[in-house]
Coordinates of N, CA, C and O in Angstrom, one line a residue:
M65 N -5.8 5.1 19.8 CA -5.8 4.8 18.5 C -5.2 6.7 17.6 O -5.8 7.7 18.2
S66 N -3.1 6.8 17.8 CA -3.1 7.9 17.4 C -3.2 8.1 16.0 O -2.6 7.0 15.5
A67 N -2.6 9.5 15.2 CA -1.9 9.4 14.2 C -1.4 10.7 13.9 O -1.5 11.6 14.9
F68 N -0.7 11.1 12.8 CA 0.1 11.4 12.5 C 0.6 11.7 11.0 O 0.2 11.0 10.2
V69 N 0.7 13.2 10.7 CA 1.6 12.9 9.3 C 3.0 12.7 9.4 O 3.3 13.3 9.8
V70 N 2.6 12.0 8.3 CA 4.2 11.4 8.0 C 5.0 11.9 7.1 O 4.6 13.1 6.5
G71 N 6.5 12.5 7.4 CA 6.9 12.7 6.9 C 7.2 13.8 5.3 O 6.7 12.3 4.5
N72 N 7.8 14.3 4.8 CA 7.8 14.2 3.0 C 8.5 13.5 2.9 O 7.9 12.7 1.2
D73 N 9.9 12.8 3.4 CA 10.7 11.9 2.5 C 9.6 10.6 2.7 O 10.1 9.9 1.4
H74 N 8.8 10.5 3.4 CA 8.0 8.7 3.5 C 7.1 9.1 2.4 O 7.0 8.5 1.5
I75 N 6.4 10.3 2.0 CA 5.4 10.0 0.6 C 6.2 10.4 -0.3 O 5.5 9.9 -1.2
A76 N 7.7 10.9 -0.4 CA 7.9 10.8 -1.6 C 8.7 9.5 -2.0 O 8.7 9.3 -2.7
A77 N 9.5 8.9 -0.9 CA 9.5 7.3 -1.1 C 8.3 6.3 -1.5 O 8.6 5.3 -2.6
M78 N 7.5 6.8 -1.2 CA 5.9 6.1 -1.6 C 5.9 6.1 -3.3 O 5.7 5.9 -4.2
T79 N 6.1 7.9 -4.0 CA 6.1 8.5 -4.8 C 6.7 7.1 -5.8 O 6.0 7.0 -6.6
E80 N 8.1 7.4 -5.2 CA 8.4 6.8 -6.1 C 8.5 5.4 -6.3 O 8.9 4.9 -7.8
L81 N 8.1 4.4 -5.6 CA 7.4 3.7 -5.6 C 6.8 3.5 -7.0 O 6.2 2.7 -8.0
A82 N 5.5 4.5 -6.9 CA 4.2 4.5 -7.5 C 4.9 4.8 -8.7 O 4.1 4.1 -9.9
V83 N 6.1 5.5 -9.3 CA 6.0 5.8 -10.7 C 7.1 5.1 -11.0 O 7.9 5.1 -12.1
G84 N 7.5 3.9 -10.3 CA 8.6 2.7 -11.0 C 9.9 2.6 -10.1 O 10.9 2.7 -11.5
R85 N 10.5 3.7 -9.6 CA 11.9 3.3 -8.8 C 11.7 3.1 -7.6 O 10.2 2.6 -7.1
G86 N 12.9 2.3 -6.8 CA 12.7 1.8 -5.6 C 13.2 0.6 -5.8 O 14.2 0.3 -6.2
A87 N 12.3 -0.2 -5.5 CA 12.3 -1.4 -5.4 C 12.3 -2.3 -6.7 O 12.7 -3.4 -6.8
S88 N 11.7 -1.6 -7.7 CA 11.1 -2.2 -8.9 C 11.5 -0.7 -10.0 O 10.8 0.1 -9.7
T89 N 11.5 -1.7 -11.7 CA 11.1 -0.8 -12.3 C 9.7 -0.4 -12.7 O 9.9 0.7 -13.4
D90 N 9.0 -1.3 -12.4 CA 7.5 -1.3 -13.1 C 6.5 -0.8 -12.4 O 7.2 0.0 -10.7
A91 N 5.9 0.2 -12.8 CA 5.2 1.4 -12.1 C 4.0 0.8 -11.8 O 3.6 0.0 -12.2
V92 N 2.8 1.5 -11.0 CA 1.9 0.9 -10.7 C 1.0 1.6 -11.4 O 0.6 2.5 -12.0
Y93 N 0.0 0.6 -11.9 CA -1.6 0.9 -12.5 C -2.8 1.2 -11.5 O -2.3 0.1 -10.6
W94 N -2.9 2.3 -11.6 CA -3.9 2.6 -10.4 C -5.3 3.3 -11.0 O -5.3 3.6 -12.1
D95 N -6.1 2.8 -10.2 CA -7.9 3.6 -10.7 C -7.8 4.4 -9.7 O -8.5 4.3 -8.9
E96 N -7.4 5.7 -10.4 CA -7.7 7.1 -9.4 C -8.8 7.0 -9.1 O -9.1 7.6 -7.7
K97 N -10.1 7.3 -9.9 CA -11.0 7.3 -9.6 C -12.3 6.5 -9.3 O -13.6 6.6 -8.9
G98 N -11.5 5.3 -8.9 CA -12.4 4.3 -8.6 C -13.4 4.1 -9.4 O -14.8 3.6 -9.2
D99 N -13.2 3.9 -10.9 CA -14.1 3.8 -11.9 C -14.2 2.6 -12.7 O -14.3 2.4 -13.8
G100 N -13.1 1.5 -12.0 CA -12.3 0.7 -13.3 C -11.7 0.5 -13.8 O -11.0 0.1 -14.6
V101 N -11.1 2.2 -14.3 CA -10.3 2.6 -15.5 C -8.6 2.8 -14.9 O -8.2 3.3 -14.0
R102 N -8.0 1.7 -15.2 CA -6.6 1.7 -14.5 C -5.4 2.2 -15.0 O -5.7 2.1 -16.7
K103 N -4.7 3.4 -15.3 CA -3.9 3.9 -16.0 C -3.2 3.5 -15.6 O -2.2 3.9 -14.3
R104 N -1.2 3.6 -16.0 CA -0.4 3.8 -15.5 C 0.3 5.3 -15.1 O 0.2 6.5 -15.5
I105 N 1.0 4.9 -14.0 CA 1.7 6.4 -13.4 C 2.2 6.7 -13.8 O 3.3 6.0 -14.1
Q106 N 3.0 7.9 -14.4 CA 3.8 8.5 -14.7 C 5.1 9.3 -14.3 O 4.5 10.1 -12.8
R107 N 6.3 9.4 -14.1 CA 7.2 10.1 -13.7 C 6.5 11.8 -13.8 O 6.6 12.6 -12.5
E108 N 5.2 12.5 -15.0 CA 5.6 13.6 -14.2 C 3.8 14.1 -13.1 O 3.4 14.9 -13.5
D109 N 3.5 12.3 -13.0 CA 2.7 12.6 -11.8 C 2.8 12.8 -10.7 O 2.3 13.2 -9.9
F110 N 4.4 12.7 -10.9 CA 5.0 12.3 -9.3 C 4.4 13.8 -8.3 O 4.4 13.3 -6.9
D111 N 4.8 14.8 -8.6 CA 4.0 16.5 -7.5 C 2.7 16.0 -7.2 O 2.3 15.9 -5.8
R112 N 1.9 15.4 -8.6 CA 0.3 15.4 -7.6 C 0.1 14.5 -7.0 O -0.5 14.4 -6.3
I113 N 0.6 13.4 -7.2 CA 0.6 12.1 -6.5 C 1.3 12.1 -5.0 O 0.1 12.1 -4.1
G114 N 2.4 12.4 -5.0 CA 3.4 12.7 -3.4 C 1.9 14.3 -2.7 O 1.3 14.1 -1.8
Q115 N 1.4 15.3 -3.2 CA 0.5 16.3 -2.8 C -0.7 15.6 -2.0 O -1.7 15.3 -1.4
L116 N -1.6 14.4 -3.1 CA -2.3 13.6 -3.1 C -2.3 12.7 -1.6 O -3.4 12.8 -1.0
L117 N -1.4 12.0 -1.7 CA -1.2 11.5 -0.6 C -0.9 12.5 1.1 O -1.5 11.8 1.8
L118 N 0.0 13.2 0.5 CA -0.2 13.7 1.8 C -1.7 14.7 2.3 O -1.9 14.6 3.7
D119 N -1.9 15.1 1.0 CA -3.4 15.8 1.3 C -4.4 14.3 2.1 O -5.3 14.8 3.3
E120 N -4.3 13.1 1.9 CA -5.3 12.0 2.5 C -4.6 11.9 3.8 O -5.7 11.7 4.8
N121 N -3.7 11.8 4.3 CA -3.0 11.8 5.6 C -3.2 13.3 6.5 O -3.7 12.7 7.8
V122 N -3.3 14.2 6.0 CA -3.7 15.4 7.0 C -4.9 16.0 7.4 O -5.1 15.5 8.0
R123 N -6.0 15.0 6.2 CA -7.2 15.4 6.4 C -7.7 14.3 7.2 O -8.5 14.4 8.2
S124 N -7.2 12.6 7.4 CA -7.0 12.3 8.5 C -6.4 12.5 9.6 O -7.6 12.1 11.3
V125 N -5.6 13.4 10.0 CA -5.3 13.7 11.2 C -6.1 14.3 11.5 O -6.1 14.9 12.7
N126 N -6.3 15.4 10.5 CA -7.2 16.5 11.2 C -8.7 16.1 11.1 O -9.7 16.4 12.5
Y127 N -9.4 15.0 11.0 CA -10.8 14.5 11.2 C -10.6 13.8 12.9 O -11.5 14.0 13.6
R128 N -9.1 13.5 12.8 CA -8.9 12.6 14.8 C -9.1 13.3 15.8 O -9.1 13.2 16.6
Y129 N -8.4 14.5 15.1 CA -8.0 15.9 16.3 C -8.6 17.1 15.8 O -8.3 17.4 16.6
K130 N -9.9 17.2 15.1 CA -10.7 18.0 15.0 C -9.8 19.5 14.4 O -9.8 20.6 15.3
A131 N -8.7 19.3 13.5 CA -7.8 20.0 13.5 C -7.5 20.6 11.7 O -9.3 20.0 11.4
D132 N -7.3 21.6 11.5 CA -7.6 22.2 9.8 C -6.0 22.6 9.1 O -6.1 23.2 9.1
D133 N -5.3 21.8 9.7 CA -4.0 21.9 9.0 C -4.1 21.5 7.8 O -4.5 21.0 7.1
V134 N -3.2 22.3 6.9 CA -2.3 22.0 5.6 C -1.3 21.4 5.5 O -0.8 21.7 6.4
G135 N -0.7 20.4 4.3 CA 0.5 20.6 4.3 C 0.9 20.2 2.8 O 0.2 20.3 2.1
V136 N 2.3 20.8 2.4 CA 3.1 21.2 1.2 C 4.0 19.8 0.7 O 4.4 19.7 1.5
F137 N 3.2 19.4 -0.4 CA 4.5 18.3 -0.9 C 5.4 18.9 -1.4 O 5.3 19.7 -2.0
V138 N 7.1 18.4 -1.5 CA 8.4 19.2 -1.7 C 8.8 17.7 -1.7 O 8.9 17.0 -1.5
D139 N 9.3 18.0 -3.1 CA 9.9 16.5 -4.4 C 11.3 16.7 -3.9 O 12.3 17.6 -4.1
P140 N 11.7 16.3 -2.9 CA 13.1 16.1 -2.2 C 14.4 14.8 -3.2 O 13.2 14.1 -3.8
P141 N 15.5 15.4 -3.4 CA 16.7 14.6 -4.3 C 16.2 13.4 -3.2 O 16.8 13.0 -1.8
Y142 N 16.9 12.1 -4.0 CA 17.0 10.7 -3.7 C 18.0 10.0 -4.5 O 18.3 10.3 -5.6
L143 N 18.5 9.6 -3.4 CA 20.3 9.0 -4.4 C 19.4 7.4 -4.4 O 19.8 6.4 -5.3
Q144 N 18.5 6.5 -3.1 CA 18.3 5.6 -3.5 C 17.3 5.3 -2.9 O 16.3 5.6 -1.7
G145 N 15.9 4.5 -3.8 CA 14.8 4.2 -3.4 C 14.4 3.0 -2.4 O 15.8 2.1 -1.9
P146 N 13.4 2.5 -1.4 CA 13.4 1.6 -0.5 C 13.2 0.1 -1.6 O 12.7 0.0 -2.4
T147 N 13.7 -1.0 -0.7 CA 13.4 -1.9 -0.8 C 12.2 -2.6 -0.7 O 11.2 -1.7 -0.4
A148 N 11.8 -3.4 -1.3 CA 10.4 -3.9 -1.4 C 9.4 -4.1 0.0 O 8.6 -4.1 0.1
V149 N 10.5 -4.5 0.9 CA 10.1 -4.8 2.4 C 10.1 -4.1 2.7 O 8.9 -3.6 3.8
E150 N 10.9 -2.6 2.5 CA 11.1 -1.3 3.6 C 9.7 -0.6 3.0 O 8.8 -0.3 3.5
G151 N 9.6 -0.7 0.9 CA 8.0 0.0 0.8 C 7.0 -0.9 1.1 O 6.1 -0.2 1.7
L152 N 7.0 -1.8 1.2 CA 6.2 -2.7 2.2 C 5.3 -2.1 3.3 O 4.5 -1.4 3.9
A153 N 6.3 -1.8 4.4 CA 6.1 -1.5 6.3 C 5.9 0.0 5.0 O 5.0 0.7 6.7
M154 N 6.2 0.7 4.5 CA 6.1 2.4 4.0 C 4.3 2.2 4.1 O 3.7 3.2 4.8
V155 N 4.5 1.7 3.5 CA 2.7 2.2 2.4 C 1.8 1.2 4.0 O 0.7 1.9 4.4
V156 N 2.1 0.3 4.5 CA 1.4 -0.1 6.1 C 1.4 1.5 6.8 O 0.1 1.3 7.6
C157 N 2.7 1.5 7.4 CA 2.5 2.8 8.3 C 1.4 4.1 8.1 O 0.7 4.4 8.7
Y158 N 1.9 4.2 6.5 CA 0.8 5.5 6.1 C -0.7 5.1 6.2 O -1.5 5.8 6.0
Q159 N -1.1 4.0 5.5 CA -2.3 3.6 5.7 C -3.0 3.9 7.4 O -4.1 4.2 7.6
Y160 N -1.7 3.2 8.1 CA -2.3 3.4 9.2 C -2.7 5.3 9.9 O -3.5 5.3 10.6
Q161 N -2.1 5.4 9.1 CA -2.1 6.7 9.7 C -3.2 7.8 8.5 O -3.3 8.7 9.4
S162 N -3.4 6.9 7.8 CA -4.4 7.6 7.2 C -6.0 7.0 7.5 O -6.7 7.7 5.7
C163 N -6.2 6.3 8.1 CA -7.4 6.1 8.1 C -8.2 6.3 8.9 O -9.6 5.5 9.0
E164 N -8.1 7.7 9.1 CA -9.5 8.0 10.2 C -11.0 8.6 9.8 O -11.7 8.5 10.3
T165 N -11.0 8.6 8.3 CA -12.0 9.1 8.3 C -12.9 7.8 7.6 O -12.3 7.2 7.4
P166 N -14.2 8.8 7.7 CA -14.7 7.0 7.4 C -14.7 7.0 6.5 O -15.4 5.8 5.7
D167 N -14.6 7.8 5.0 CA -14.8 7.6 3.4 C -13.2 7.0 3.2 O -13.2 7.2 1.8
W168 N -12.4 6.7 4.3 CA -10.6 6.4 4.0 C -10.8 5.2 2.5 O -10.6 5.3 1.8
E169 N -11.6 3.9 2.7 CA -11.6 2.9 1.6 C -11.9 3.3 0.3 O -12.0 2.4 -0.8
Q170 N -13.0 5.0 0.3 CA -13.0 4.8 -0.9 C -12.5 6.2 -1.8 O -12.3 6.9 -2.8
S171 N -11.5 6.4 -1.2 CA -10.4 8.0 -1.5 C -8.9 7.1 -2.5 O -8.6 5.9 -2.2
S172 N -8.5 7.8 -3.0 CA -7.9 7.8 -4.3 C -6.7 6.9 -3.4 O -5.6 6.3 -4.1
A173 N -6.4 7.5 -2.3 CA -5.0 7.1 -1.6 C -5.0 5.5 -1.1 O -4.3 4.7 -1.4
Y174 N -6.2 5.7 -0.6 CA -6.4 4.1 -0.5 C -6.2 3.1 -1.4 O -5.4 2.5 -1.3
R175 N -6.5 3.5 -2.5 CA -6.9 3.0 -4.2 C -5.0 2.5 -4.4 O -4.6 1.3 -4.8
L176 N -4.7 3.5 -4.1 CA -3.2 4.0 -4.6 C -2.5 3.3 -4.0 O -1.8 1.9 -4.0
C177 N -2.5 3.1 -2.4 CA -1.9 2.2 -1.8 C -1.9 0.4 -1.9 O -0.9 0.1 -2.0
E178 N -3.1 0.5 -2.1 CA -3.1 -1.1 -2.6 C -2.7 -1.9 -3.8 O -2.2 -2.6 -3.7
A179 N -2.7 -0.8 -4.8 CA -2.1 -0.6 -6.1 C -0.5 -0.7 -5.6 O 0.5 -1.6 -6.4
I180 N -0.1 -0.5 -4.9 CA 1.5 -0.2 -4.4 C 1.8 -1.3 -3.9 O 2.6 -2.2 -4.5
I181 N 1.3 -1.7 -3.1 CA 1.4 -3.4 -1.9 C 1.0 -4.5 -3.1 O 2.0 -5.4 -3.1
Q182 N 0.5 -4.5 -4.0 CA 0.0 -5.6 -4.8 C 1.8 -5.1 -6.2 O 1.6 -6.4 -6.4
K183 N 1.9 -4.4 -6.4 CA 3.6 -4.4 -6.8 C 4.5 -4.8 -6.2 O 5.0 -6.0 -6.6
L184 N 4.6 -4.3 -4.9 CA 5.8 -4.6 -3.5 C 5.7 -6.2 -3.8 O 6.9 -6.8 -3.5
I185 N 4.6 -6.7 -3.2 CA 4.7 -7.8 -3.3 C 5.1 -8.6 -4.0 O 5.9 -9.6 -3.9
R186 N 5.1 -8.6 -5.5 CA 5.5 -8.9 -6.3 C 7.6 -9.7 -6.3 O 7.9 -10.1 -7.2
H187 N 8.0 -8.7 -5.7 CA 9.1 -8.5 -5.1 C 9.6 -8.7 -4.4 O 11.0 -8.3 -3.7
V188 N 9.1 -9.4 -3.6 CA 9.9 -9.5 -1.7 C 10.4 -10.8 -2.3 O 10.0 -12.1 -3.0
P189 N 11.7 -11.0 -1.7 CA 12.4 -11.9 -1.7 C 11.6 -13.4 -1.8 O 11.1 -13.7 -0.6
G190 N 11.7 -14.4 -2.5 CA 11.0 -15.3 -2.4 C 9.7 -15.7 -2.9 O 9.4 -16.5 -3.0
Y191 N 9.3 -14.5 -3.5 CA 7.8 -14.6 -4.1 C 8.7 -15.4 -5.2 O 7.1 -16.1 -5.9
D192 N 9.1 -15.1 -6.6 CA 9.0 -16.5 -7.6 C 9.2 -17.9 -7.6 O 8.4 -18.7 -8.2
D193 N 9.6 -17.9 -6.0 CA 9.7 -19.4 -6.1 C 8.7 -19.8 -5.3 O 8.7 -21.3 -4.9
A194 N 7.7 -18.9 -4.2 CA 6.5 -20.0 -3.9 C 5.4 -20.1 -4.6 O 5.5 -19.5 -6.6
P195 N 4.9 -21.4 -4.4 CA 3.9 -22.0 -5.2 C 2.5 -21.1 -5.4 O 2.3 -20.1 -4.7
W196 N 1.9 -20.9 -6.9 CA 0.9 -20.0 -7.1 C -0.3 -20.4 -5.7 O -1.3 -19.9 -5.8
E197 N -0.2 -21.9 -6.5 CA -1.5 -22.8 -5.6 C -0.8 -23.5 -4.5 O -0.2 -24.2 -4.9
W198 N -1.3 -22.7 -3.1 CA -0.8 -24.2 -2.4 C -2.3 -25.4 -2.5 O -3.0 -25.7 -2.2
K199 N -1.4 -26.3 -2.2 CA -1.3 -27.5 -1.9 C -0.9 -28.5 -0.6 O 0.4 -28.4 -0.7
G200 N -1.8 -28.9 0.3 CA -1.0 -29.7 1.1 C 0.0 -30.7 0.7 O -0.2 -31.8 -0.3
P201 N -0.2 -31.8 1.7 CA 0.8 -32.9 1.6 C 0.0 -34.4 1.0 O -1.3 -34.0 1.5
A202 N 0.4 -35.0 0.5 CA -0.4 -36.2 -0.3 C -1.1 -37.0 0.1 O -2.1 -37.8 0.6
E203 N -0.5 -37.1 2.1 CA -1.0 -37.9 3.3 C -2.2 -37.5 3.5 O -2.0 -36.4 3.0
K204 N -3.1 -38.2 3.9 CA -4.5 -38.3 4.7 C -4.2 -37.0 5.9 O -3.2 -37.1 6.4
R205 N -5.4 -36.3 5.7 CA -5.4 -34.9 6.7 C -6.8 -36.1 7.6 O -7.4 -36.2 7.4
Y206 N -6.2 -35.5 9.0 CA -7.6 -36.0 9.7 C -7.8 -34.6 10.7 O -7.5 -33.8 10.9
S207 N -9.6 -34.4 10.8 CA -9.7 -33.5 11.7 C -9.1 -33.7 13.4 O -9.2 -34.6 13.5
L208 N -9.8 -32.9 14.2 CA -9.8 -32.8 15.2 C -10.9 -34.1 15.5 O -10.6 -34.8 17.0
M209 N -12.1 -33.7 15.1 CA -13.3 -34.8 15.7 C -12.5 -36.8 15.4 O -12.7 -37.3 16.0
D210 N -11.5 -36.5 14.3 CA -11.2 -38.3 13.9 C -10.5 -38.2 14.7 O -10.2 -39.3 15.3
M211 N -9.3 -37.4 15.4 CA -8.5 -37.5 16.2 C -9.4 -37.9 17.8 O -8.7 -38.8 18.5
A212 N -10.5 -37.1 18.1 CA -11.0 -37.2 19.3 C -11.6 -38.5 19.5 O -11.5 -39.0 20.0
S213 N -12.1 -38.7 17.6 CA -13.1 -40.1 18.2 C -12.1 -41.6 18.3 O -12.5 -42.5 17.8
G214 N -10.8 -41.1 17.7 CA -9.9 -42.6 17.5 C -9.8 -43.1 15.8 O -9.7 -44.1 15.9
R215 N -10.7 -42.0 15.5 CA -10.5 -42.7 13.8 C -9.2 -42.0 12.6 O -9.4 -41.4 12.0
Y216 N -8.4 -42.4 13.1 CA -7.5 -42.0 12.1 C -6.4 -42.9 12.4 O -6.1 -44.0 13.3

């Protein structure tokens, strides 16, 4: 498995999604400390969130390659944010690059990614039309054993 530090634009776009721009205008509610308290991410959190994401990605790459690099997040100007599908792909890419440390799943960045994913899923085209609970067809279903024994 190889890992790399995603670009500043990637981090900024993820942060835009967290504060309620891009695929939707609803912001993310996030349990930053892992203590069960979820707070809405505000626009004034933008630089801090961007740096947090970059730091976790750099920490992962440093862990993987026994390095000691650092990164500085810079808020670039944006004209248009990503769609829900683009945002999901972006977060999954970030997670793949940032998961090298043994405590990744306990990190604030991991919890933020999960919160962004939960937000974006609701904005994927067709989501609102999909059934909330899946129910199969009304006709009887048969198992492989039923079919093998001729009981169908």
